Structure formats: C-alpha cells, structure tokens
Short mmCIF file of C-alpha atoms in Angstrom, two decimals:
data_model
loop_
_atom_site.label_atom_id
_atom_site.label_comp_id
_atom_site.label_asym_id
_atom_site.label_seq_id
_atom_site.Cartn_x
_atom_site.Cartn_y
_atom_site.Cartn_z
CA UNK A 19 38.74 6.97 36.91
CA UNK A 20 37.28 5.33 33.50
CA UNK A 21 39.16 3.30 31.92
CA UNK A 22 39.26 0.91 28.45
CA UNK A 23 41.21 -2.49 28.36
CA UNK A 24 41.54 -3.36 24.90
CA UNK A 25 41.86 -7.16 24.71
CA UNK A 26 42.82 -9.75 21.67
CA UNK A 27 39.15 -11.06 20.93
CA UNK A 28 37.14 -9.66 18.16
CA UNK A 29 37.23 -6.10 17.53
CA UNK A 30 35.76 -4.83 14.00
CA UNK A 31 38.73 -1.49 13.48
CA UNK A 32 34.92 1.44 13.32
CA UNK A 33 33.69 -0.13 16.35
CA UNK A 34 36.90 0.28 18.46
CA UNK A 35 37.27 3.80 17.44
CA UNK A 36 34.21 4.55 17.69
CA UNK A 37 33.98 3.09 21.63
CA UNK A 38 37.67 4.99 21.93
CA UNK A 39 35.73 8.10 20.79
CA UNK A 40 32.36 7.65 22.75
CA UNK A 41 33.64 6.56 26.05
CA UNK A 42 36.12 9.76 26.89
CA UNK A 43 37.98 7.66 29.24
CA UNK A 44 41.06 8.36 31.24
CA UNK A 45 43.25 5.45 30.89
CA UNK A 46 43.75 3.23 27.99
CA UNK A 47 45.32 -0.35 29.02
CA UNK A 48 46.35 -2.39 25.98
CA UNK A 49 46.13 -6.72 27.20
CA UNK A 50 48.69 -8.15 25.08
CA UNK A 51 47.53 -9.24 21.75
CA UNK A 52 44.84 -6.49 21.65
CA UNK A 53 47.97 -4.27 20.72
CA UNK A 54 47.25 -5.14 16.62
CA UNK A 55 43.55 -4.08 16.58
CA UNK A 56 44.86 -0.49 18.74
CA UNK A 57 47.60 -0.12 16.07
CA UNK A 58 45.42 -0.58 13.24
CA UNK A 59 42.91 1.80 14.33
CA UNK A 60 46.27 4.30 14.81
CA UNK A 61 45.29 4.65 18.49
CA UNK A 62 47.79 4.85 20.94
CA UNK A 63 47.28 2.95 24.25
CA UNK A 64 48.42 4.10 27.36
CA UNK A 65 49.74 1.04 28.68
CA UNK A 66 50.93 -2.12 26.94
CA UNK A 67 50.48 -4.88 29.24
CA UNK A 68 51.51 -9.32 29.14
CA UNK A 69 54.02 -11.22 28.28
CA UNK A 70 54.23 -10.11 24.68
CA UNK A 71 54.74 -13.38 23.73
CA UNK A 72 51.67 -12.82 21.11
CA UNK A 73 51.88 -9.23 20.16
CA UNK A 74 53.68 -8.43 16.71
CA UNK A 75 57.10 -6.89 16.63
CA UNK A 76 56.55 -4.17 14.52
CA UNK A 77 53.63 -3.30 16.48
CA UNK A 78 55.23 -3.17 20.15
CA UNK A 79 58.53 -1.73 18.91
CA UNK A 80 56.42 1.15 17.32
CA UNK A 81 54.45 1.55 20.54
CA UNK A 82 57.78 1.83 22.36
CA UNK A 83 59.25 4.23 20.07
CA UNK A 84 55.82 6.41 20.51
CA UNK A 85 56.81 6.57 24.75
CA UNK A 86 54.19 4.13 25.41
CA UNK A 87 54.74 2.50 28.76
CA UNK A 88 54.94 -1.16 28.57
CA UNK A 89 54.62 -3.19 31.94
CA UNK A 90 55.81 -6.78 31.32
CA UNK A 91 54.24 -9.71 33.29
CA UNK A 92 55.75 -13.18 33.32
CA UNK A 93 53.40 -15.70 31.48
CA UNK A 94 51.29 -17.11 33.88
CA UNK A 95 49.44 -20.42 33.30
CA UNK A 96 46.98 -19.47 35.37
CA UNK A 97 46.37 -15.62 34.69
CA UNK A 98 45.00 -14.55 31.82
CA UNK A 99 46.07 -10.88 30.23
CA UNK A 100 42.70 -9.73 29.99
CA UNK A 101 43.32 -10.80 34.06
CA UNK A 102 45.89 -8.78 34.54
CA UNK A 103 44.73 -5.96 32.82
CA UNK A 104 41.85 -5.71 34.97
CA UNK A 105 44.32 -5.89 38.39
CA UNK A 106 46.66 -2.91 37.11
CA UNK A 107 43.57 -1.09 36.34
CA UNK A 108 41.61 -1.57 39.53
CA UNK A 109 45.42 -0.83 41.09
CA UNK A 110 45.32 2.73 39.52
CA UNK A 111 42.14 3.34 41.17
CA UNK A 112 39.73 2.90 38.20
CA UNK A 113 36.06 2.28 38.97
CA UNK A 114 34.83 2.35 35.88
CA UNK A 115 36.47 -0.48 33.35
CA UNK A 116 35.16 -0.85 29.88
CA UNK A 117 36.65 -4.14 28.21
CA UNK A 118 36.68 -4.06 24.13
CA UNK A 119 37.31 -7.75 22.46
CA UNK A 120 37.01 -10.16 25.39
CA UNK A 121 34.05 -12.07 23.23
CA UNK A 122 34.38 -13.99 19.86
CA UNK A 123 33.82 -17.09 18.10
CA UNK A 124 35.90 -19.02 20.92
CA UNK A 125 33.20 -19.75 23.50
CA UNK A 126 35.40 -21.10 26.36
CA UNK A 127 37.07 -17.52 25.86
CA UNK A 128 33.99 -15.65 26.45
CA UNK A 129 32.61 -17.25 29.30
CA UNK A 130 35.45 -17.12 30.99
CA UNK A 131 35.94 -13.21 30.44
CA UNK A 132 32.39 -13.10 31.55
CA UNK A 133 32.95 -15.10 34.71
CA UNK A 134 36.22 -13.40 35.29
CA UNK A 135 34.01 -10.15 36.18
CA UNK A 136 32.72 -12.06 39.18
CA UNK A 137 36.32 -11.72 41.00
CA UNK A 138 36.26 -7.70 40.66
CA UNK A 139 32.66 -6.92 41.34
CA UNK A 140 33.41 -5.23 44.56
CA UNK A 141 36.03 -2.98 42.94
CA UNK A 142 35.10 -1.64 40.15
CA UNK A 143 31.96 -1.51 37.71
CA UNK A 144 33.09 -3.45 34.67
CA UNK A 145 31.55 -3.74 32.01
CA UNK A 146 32.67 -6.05 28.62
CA UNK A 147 31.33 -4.43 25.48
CA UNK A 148 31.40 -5.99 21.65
CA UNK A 149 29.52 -5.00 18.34
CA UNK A 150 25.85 -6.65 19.87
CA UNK A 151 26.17 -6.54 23.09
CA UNK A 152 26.94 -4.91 26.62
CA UNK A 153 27.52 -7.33 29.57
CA UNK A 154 28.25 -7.00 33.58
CA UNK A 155 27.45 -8.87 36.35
CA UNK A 156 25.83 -7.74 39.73
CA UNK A 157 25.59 -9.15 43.14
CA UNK A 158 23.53 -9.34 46.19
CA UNK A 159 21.73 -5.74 47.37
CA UNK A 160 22.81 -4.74 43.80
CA UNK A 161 20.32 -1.76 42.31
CA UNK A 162 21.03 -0.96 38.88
CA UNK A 163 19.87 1.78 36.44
CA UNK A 164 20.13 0.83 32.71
CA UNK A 165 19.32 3.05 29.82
CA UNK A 166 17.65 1.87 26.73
CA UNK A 167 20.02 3.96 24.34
CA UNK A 168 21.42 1.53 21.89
CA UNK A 169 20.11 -1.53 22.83
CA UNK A 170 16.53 -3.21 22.02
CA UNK A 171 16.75 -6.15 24.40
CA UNK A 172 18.09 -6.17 27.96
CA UNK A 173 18.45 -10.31 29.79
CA UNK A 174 18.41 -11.45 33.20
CA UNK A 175 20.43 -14.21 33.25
CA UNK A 176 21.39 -16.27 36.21
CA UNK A 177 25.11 -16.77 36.86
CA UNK A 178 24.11 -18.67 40.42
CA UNK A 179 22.02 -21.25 40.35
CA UNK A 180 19.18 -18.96 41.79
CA UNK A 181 18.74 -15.42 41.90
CA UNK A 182 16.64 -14.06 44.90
CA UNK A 183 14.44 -10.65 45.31
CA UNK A 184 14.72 -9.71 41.49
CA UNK A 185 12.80 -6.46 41.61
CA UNK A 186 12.30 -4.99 37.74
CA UNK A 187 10.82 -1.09 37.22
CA UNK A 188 10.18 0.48 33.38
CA UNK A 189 10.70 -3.83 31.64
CA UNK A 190 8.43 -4.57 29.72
CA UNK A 191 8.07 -7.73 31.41
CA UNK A 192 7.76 -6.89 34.88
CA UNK A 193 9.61 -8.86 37.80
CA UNK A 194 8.02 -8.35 41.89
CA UNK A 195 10.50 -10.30 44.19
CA UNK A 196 10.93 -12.84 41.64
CA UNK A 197 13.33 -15.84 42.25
CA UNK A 198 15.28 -16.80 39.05
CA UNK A 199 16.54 -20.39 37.81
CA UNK A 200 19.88 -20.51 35.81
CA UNK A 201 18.61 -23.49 33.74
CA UNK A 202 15.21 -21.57 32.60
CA UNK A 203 15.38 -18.79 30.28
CA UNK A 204 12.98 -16.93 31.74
CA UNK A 205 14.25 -13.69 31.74
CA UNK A 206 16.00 -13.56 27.99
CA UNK A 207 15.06 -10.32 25.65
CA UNK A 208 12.75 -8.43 27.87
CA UNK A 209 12.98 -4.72 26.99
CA UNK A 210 13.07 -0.56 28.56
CA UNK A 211 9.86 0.56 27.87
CA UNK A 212 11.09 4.37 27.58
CA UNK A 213 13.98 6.27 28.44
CA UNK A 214 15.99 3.84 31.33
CA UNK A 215 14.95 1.15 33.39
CA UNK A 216 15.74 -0.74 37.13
CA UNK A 217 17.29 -3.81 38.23
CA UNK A 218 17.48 -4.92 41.94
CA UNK A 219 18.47 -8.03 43.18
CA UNK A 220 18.68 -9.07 46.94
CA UNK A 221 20.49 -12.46 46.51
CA UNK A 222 22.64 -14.09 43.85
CA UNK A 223 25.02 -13.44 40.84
CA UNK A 224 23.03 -11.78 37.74
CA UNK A 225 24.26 -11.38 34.43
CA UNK A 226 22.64 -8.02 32.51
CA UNK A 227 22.52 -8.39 28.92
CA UNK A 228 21.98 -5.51 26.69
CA UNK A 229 22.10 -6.28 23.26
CA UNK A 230 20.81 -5.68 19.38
CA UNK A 231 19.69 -8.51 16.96
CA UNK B 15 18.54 -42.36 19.13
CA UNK B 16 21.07 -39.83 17.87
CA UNK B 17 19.27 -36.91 16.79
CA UNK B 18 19.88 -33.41 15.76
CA UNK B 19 18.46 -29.72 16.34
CA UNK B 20 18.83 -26.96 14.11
CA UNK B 21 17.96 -23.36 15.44
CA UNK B 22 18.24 -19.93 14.94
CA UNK B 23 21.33 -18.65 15.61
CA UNK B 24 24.58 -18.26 13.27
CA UNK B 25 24.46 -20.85 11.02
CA UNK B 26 26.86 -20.90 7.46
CA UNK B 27 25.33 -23.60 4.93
CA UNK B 28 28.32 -25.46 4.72
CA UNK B 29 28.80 -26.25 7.83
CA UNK B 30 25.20 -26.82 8.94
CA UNK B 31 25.96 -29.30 5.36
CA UNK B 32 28.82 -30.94 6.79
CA UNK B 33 26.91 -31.48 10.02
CA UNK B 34 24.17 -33.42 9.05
CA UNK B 35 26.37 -35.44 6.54
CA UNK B 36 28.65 -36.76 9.09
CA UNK B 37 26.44 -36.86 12.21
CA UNK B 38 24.61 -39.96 10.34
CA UNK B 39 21.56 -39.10 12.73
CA UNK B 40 17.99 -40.64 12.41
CA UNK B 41 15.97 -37.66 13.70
CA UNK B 42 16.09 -34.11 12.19
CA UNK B 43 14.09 -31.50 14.09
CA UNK B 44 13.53 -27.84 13.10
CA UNK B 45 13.46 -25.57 15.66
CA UNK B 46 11.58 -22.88 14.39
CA UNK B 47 13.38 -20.13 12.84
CA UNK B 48 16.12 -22.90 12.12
CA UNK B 49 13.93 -23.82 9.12
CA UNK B 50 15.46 -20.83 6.68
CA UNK B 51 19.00 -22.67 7.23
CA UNK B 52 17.76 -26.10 6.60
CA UNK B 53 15.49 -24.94 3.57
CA UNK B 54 18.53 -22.96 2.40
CA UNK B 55 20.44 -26.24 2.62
CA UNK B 56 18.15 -27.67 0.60
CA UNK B 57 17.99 -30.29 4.01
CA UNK B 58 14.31 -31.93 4.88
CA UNK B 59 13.98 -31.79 8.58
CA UNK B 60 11.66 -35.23 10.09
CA UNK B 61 9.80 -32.19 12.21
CA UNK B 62 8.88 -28.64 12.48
CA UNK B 63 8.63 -27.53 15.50
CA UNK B 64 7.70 -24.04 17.35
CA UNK B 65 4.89 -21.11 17.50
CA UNK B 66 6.35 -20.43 13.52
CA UNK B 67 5.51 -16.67 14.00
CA UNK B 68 9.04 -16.12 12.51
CA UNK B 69 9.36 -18.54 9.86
CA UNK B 70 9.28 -17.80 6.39
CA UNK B 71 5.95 -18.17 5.28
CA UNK B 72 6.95 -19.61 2.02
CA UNK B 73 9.39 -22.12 4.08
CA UNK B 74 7.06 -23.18 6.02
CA UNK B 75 4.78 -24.04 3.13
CA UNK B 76 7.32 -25.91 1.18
CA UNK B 77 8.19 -28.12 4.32
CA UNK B 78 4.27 -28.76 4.88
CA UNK B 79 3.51 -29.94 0.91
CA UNK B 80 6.96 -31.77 0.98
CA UNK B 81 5.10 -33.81 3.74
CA UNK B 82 7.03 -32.57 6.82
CA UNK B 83 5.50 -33.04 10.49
CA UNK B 84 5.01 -30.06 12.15
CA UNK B 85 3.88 -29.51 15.73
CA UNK B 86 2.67 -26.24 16.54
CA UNK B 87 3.38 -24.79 20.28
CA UNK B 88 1.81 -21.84 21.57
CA UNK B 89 4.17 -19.37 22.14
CA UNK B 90 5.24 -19.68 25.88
CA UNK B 91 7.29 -16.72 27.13
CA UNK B 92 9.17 -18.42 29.42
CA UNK B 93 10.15 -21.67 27.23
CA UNK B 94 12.24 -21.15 24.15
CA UNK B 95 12.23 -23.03 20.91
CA UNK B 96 15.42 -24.62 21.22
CA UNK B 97 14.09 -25.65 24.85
CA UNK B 98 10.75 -27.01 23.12
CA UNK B 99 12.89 -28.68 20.74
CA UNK B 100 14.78 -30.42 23.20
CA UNK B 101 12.03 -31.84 25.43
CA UNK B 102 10.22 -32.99 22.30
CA UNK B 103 13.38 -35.53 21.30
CA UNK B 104 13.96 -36.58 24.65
CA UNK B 105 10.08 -37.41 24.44
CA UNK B 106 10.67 -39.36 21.28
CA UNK B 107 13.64 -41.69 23.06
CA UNK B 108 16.86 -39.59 21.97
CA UNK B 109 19.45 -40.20 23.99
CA UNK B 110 22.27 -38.49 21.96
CA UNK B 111 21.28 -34.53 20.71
CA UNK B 112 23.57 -32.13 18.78
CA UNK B 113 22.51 -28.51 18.77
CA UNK B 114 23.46 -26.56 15.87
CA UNK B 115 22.32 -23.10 15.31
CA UNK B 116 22.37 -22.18 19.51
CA UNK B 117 25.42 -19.45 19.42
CA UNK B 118 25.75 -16.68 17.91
CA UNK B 119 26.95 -12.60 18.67
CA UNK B 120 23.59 -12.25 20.83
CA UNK B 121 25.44 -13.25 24.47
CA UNK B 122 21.91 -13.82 26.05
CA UNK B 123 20.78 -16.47 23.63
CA UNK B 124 24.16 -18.13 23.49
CA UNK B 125 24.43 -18.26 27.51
CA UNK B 126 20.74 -19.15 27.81
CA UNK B 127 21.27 -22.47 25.73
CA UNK B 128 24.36 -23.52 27.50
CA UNK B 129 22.94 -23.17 30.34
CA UNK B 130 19.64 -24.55 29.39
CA UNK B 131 21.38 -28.18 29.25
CA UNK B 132 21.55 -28.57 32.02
CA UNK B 133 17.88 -29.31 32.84
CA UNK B 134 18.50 -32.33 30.69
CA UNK B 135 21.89 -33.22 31.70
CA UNK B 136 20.07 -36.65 33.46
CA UNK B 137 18.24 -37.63 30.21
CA UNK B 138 20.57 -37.44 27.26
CA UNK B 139 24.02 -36.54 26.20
CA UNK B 140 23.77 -32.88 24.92
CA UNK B 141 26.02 -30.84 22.71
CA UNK B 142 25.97 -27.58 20.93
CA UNK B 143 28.32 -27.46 17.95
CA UNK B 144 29.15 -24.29 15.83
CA UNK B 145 31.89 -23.50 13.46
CA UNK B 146 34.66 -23.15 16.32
CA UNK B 147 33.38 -25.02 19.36
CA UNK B 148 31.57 -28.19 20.82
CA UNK B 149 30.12 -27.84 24.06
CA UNK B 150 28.79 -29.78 27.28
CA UNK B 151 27.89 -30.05 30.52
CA UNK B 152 29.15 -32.78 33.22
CA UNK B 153 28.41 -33.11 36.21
CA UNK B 154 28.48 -35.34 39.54
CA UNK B 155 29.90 -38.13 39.24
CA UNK B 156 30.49 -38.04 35.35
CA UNK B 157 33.86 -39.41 33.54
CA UNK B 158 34.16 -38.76 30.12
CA UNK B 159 36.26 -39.62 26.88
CA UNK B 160 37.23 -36.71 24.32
CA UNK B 161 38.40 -37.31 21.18
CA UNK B 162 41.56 -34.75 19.73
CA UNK B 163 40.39 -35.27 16.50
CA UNK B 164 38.61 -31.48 15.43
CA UNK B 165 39.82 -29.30 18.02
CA UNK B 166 42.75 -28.12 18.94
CA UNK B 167 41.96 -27.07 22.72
CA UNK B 168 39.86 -28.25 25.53
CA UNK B 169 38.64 -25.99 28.16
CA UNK B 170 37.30 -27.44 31.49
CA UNK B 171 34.76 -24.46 33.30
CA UNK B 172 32.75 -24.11 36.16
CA UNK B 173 29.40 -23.39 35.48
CA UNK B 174 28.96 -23.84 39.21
CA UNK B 175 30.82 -21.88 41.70
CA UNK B 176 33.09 -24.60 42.41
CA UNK B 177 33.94 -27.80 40.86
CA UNK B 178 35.34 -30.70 43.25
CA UNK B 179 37.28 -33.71 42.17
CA UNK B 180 38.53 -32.95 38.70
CA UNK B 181 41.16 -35.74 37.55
CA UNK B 182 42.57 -35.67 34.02
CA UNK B 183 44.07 -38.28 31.42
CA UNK B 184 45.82 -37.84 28.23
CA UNK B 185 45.79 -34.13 29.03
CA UNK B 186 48.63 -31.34 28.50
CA UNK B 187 48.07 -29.89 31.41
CA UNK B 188 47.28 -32.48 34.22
CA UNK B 189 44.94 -31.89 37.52
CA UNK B 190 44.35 -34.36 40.34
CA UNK B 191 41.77 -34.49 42.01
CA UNK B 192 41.26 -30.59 41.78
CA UNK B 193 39.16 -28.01 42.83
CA UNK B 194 38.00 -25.45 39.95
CA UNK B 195 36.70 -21.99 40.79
CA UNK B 196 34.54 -20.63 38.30
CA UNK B 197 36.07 -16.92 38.87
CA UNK B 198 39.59 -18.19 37.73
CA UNK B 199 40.75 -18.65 33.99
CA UNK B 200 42.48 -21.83 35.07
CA UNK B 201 40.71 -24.23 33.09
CA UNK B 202 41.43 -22.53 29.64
CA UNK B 203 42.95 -23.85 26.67
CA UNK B 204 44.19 -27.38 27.70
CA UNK B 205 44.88 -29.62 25.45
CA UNK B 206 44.72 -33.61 24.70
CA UNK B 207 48.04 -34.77 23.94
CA UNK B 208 47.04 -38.37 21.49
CA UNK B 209 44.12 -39.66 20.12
CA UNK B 210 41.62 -38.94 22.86
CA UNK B 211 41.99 -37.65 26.80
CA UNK B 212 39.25 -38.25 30.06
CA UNK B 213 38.00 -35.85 32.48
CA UNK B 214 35.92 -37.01 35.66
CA UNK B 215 34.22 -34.61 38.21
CA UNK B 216 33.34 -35.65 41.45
CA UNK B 217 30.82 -32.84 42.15
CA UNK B 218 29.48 -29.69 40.38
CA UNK B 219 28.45 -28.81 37.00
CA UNK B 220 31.31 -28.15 34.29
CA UNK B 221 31.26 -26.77 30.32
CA UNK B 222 33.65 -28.80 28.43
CA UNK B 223 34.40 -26.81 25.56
CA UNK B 224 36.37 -28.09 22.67
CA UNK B 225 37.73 -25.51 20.24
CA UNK B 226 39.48 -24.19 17.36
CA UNK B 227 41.32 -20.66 16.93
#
C-alpha cells in the first residue's frame, strides 16, 4: 500500500495538492498539526493522528463532522507525531510512505525527520518530499534505481561515518567500490545522465538526495 | 581570532546586516558565490575566496578595485567553497568561525556543511547561523555553556549513531549521564530554563541546535 503522511513543517497549499494529485496513493495519514495545511488545500485526510494538542479547533471539529477517523495518541515526550504516523502506517501494511512537510526553516526538525527514517528502513520505503527536494535513506546490500524526472542533482551523502562498496551506473560522476567519508562532500550534486540511474551500496547508512536549485 | 564566512546559500540582507554588526569580528571572508550578499549589503569582505566561476562578474570587479584580497582556487570537485573557506581561516589563526549563508531548501548542501564541521571540530569553535538556527558540533569529552538569550529551544542530536554520557544543567528537560540514539526524536526541543544551560558528552559527535519557531 502507498501511503502520504502529511506533517506540520512547511508545505506551500499548490505543492501539497499537487503531490496529493501526483502520487495516487491509498491512504492519507494526517500527523497532528499538518491538519491546517490539508484543510486549506480542502483535502480530506484519511486519518487524523496526535495528541491534537496543536491542531486548530475549527479544523479537527470539521474533519470530524466530514467522518474522518481520528486516532488519538497521548503526548509523548519522546515520540514525535510525524513518529507515530509512520508506526500506524507501517501497521496498516504500507510499504510505500511519502512524508509532505517534515523539512523547514527549523533545522533540528529536519534532521531529525531525516534520521527518524533510519528506524523504519526495513519496513517500508520512505521517502520525505518538500518543494526542492526528495530524500530517503538506504542501508547495507541496498540497490537503488532513481529516475532523473524532476530533479537536476542527485547527493550521496553519508549518514555513517563511512559508506562501503558505493557502486554508481548512468552519474555523471561515476563511483567503482568507492568508500565514502561523512565529513567530505564528495559526493554532493552529481547528476542522471539520461533517463534513470543506480545506486548500490554494500556497507553503511546513505542518504540520496534529489533535488532542484 | 573571531572570524566570519559568508556563502551561498539563503541569505536575507538584514540579517546577513545584523550579523556582521554584532559579531564584532576581525576577519571577513567571501566564500565565493557569498559575494552577491555581501556586495548587496553594501559589506567589504577582508578576502575573496573560491574558483569565482559563479560570481558576478561585475561583483567581483568592484571587490578587486575596492582593494579586496582575493585568492583564487582551482575548482576541486571534491572540496567545496565553504570547505576552502574554512581551512583558509583556520590557516590564518581563527579560532572562533560563524558560517552564514550554509542552509538553505537544497538538503544536500545544508547536510554537507553540518557535517563538514566536523573535520575541524579539533581546530576551532564552528557555527552556522541562519535566520532560525545556530548550529554545532561536540564531541568527546566536550562541556559546553549556551546562552538562552536568541532562541527559544535547544536540540541535542546524534550525528553519530550513539551518543554516551550526556549530562545537562539549567535545562527543561534534564538527562544524566545518558545515552542518545540518533534514530530517536528524544533530543528535540529542550529548552534552557535562565540565563544560560551546559551540556557535556562523554563520547560521540552531537549537533547542538539552537532555534526559533
């Protein structure tokens, strides 16, 4: 099953429709304060998720009134809703999770949605999406096929200290068994020379950028 | 010396303004495409620096006849500007560096500089500042004072897998001697309760990110 999690970071109103649109998923999962952006772009979640601690009134008792289901977690310190999201998802069997606003001008925000992929990587293929970019993270024995689409630049980028056995076919730059350093930018803004390209990696946690200036 | 480093990322005038009002720092240096913000700020950097393939032409020009030092690098794929920029005022005895200009919406760039401090982490105190964050890296053995006064929160995350020893003061919410996983949100959004708090690691590498909504 694919599935969106709409999430509270920032979500320009055309590009979340336009993802709701594109995507053709199966399941939408609304993380707490992501409710406002979904209810200003009139789209109706599936699921409203958290505490609701954050979302506006209006906007969840609308949602309600609309038959939306609404599961209601407990605030925990040490889950985030974006975190939660993610569990109920993987829990309805998706394997393909697309989150919209877990990036923004909040930095400690964004890396932790990034590193927060790490925990699900053997149950799903997520993937956190804004207005520039396309992120996801893969593991050891990982082979990946990425097409060039809407994005100029595609980064290797070290989550691990090293990355072993990084294997590249159709970059521009070309990697043979390659070992890559976290603290060296080595492998920022190399490109897909035509249609798609490869990734493989034998050891380590990679991050795969995709992005637009 | 306390110097600062403009580059090319996001980068409003007023705050790149504010910046090098209140930093009070003796060494300026331009970072390649960082010159457009400084020119447009009407600031005179002490050096140019970079390949200048993507500076303005007629920046570049003013900064030379306005008697600017510039030293020209051949473009090296694998180092960056900002990294160029870096090495060059450790070279010239800084041992304080504020980054401005190294976030942005490209995700690559922006993880690529944080990370990238910490190849320096032994030879001066670092920090990237935008409009909503400050950032750093710690790491074995560090102990550290933060001041409340701009931000609101204070995020403690792994950048390595696991972070051992973490003991807080003058923070909301308080860890002992704790282990941090980089995987879990825990970390995010504490906050220092007076004037200033202290965090001390006994092993790993940690982001201390300080931050406003």
């Amino acid at each position: 099953m694919k599935t969106i999690i709409v999430t509270g970071g920032y979500l320009p109103l055309d590009f979340l429709k336009e993802q709701i649109k594109k995507r053709q998923v199966e399941l939408i999962i609304c993380a707490d304060s992501g409710a406002d952006a979904l209810y200003n772009a009139g789209i109706l979640p599936d699921v409203l998720l958290g505490d609701f601690d954050s979302v506006d009134e209006e906007v969840f008792n609308s949602f309600v009134q609309q038959g939306i289901k609404t599961v209601r977690f407990s605030a925990e310190k040490d889950l985030t809703d974006t975190h939660i999201a993610i569990k109920y998802a993987i829990k309805q069997g998706s394997k393909k999770i697309i989150i919209l606003g877990a990036t923004g001008l909040r930095i400690d925000h964004t890396l932790a949605n990034i590193y927060m992929l790490e925990k699900f990587i053997r149950h799903a293929h997520l993937k956190i999406v804004d207005t520039k970019n396309s992120i996801e993270l893969v593991s050891d024995g990982s082979s990946r096929i990425y097409h060039k689409k809407d994005y100029k630049y595609i980064s290797l980028i070290p989550i691990s200290r090293k990355v072993y056995g990084v294997t590249t076919e159709g970059l521009k730059y070309k990697l043979q068994d390659a070992t890559l350093l976290r603290n060296s930018s080595f492998g920022i803004s190399n490109e897909i020379l035509s249609e798609q390209g490869a990734i493989t990696i034998k050891k380590g946690l990679l991050a795969i950028v995709q992005s637009n200036d």
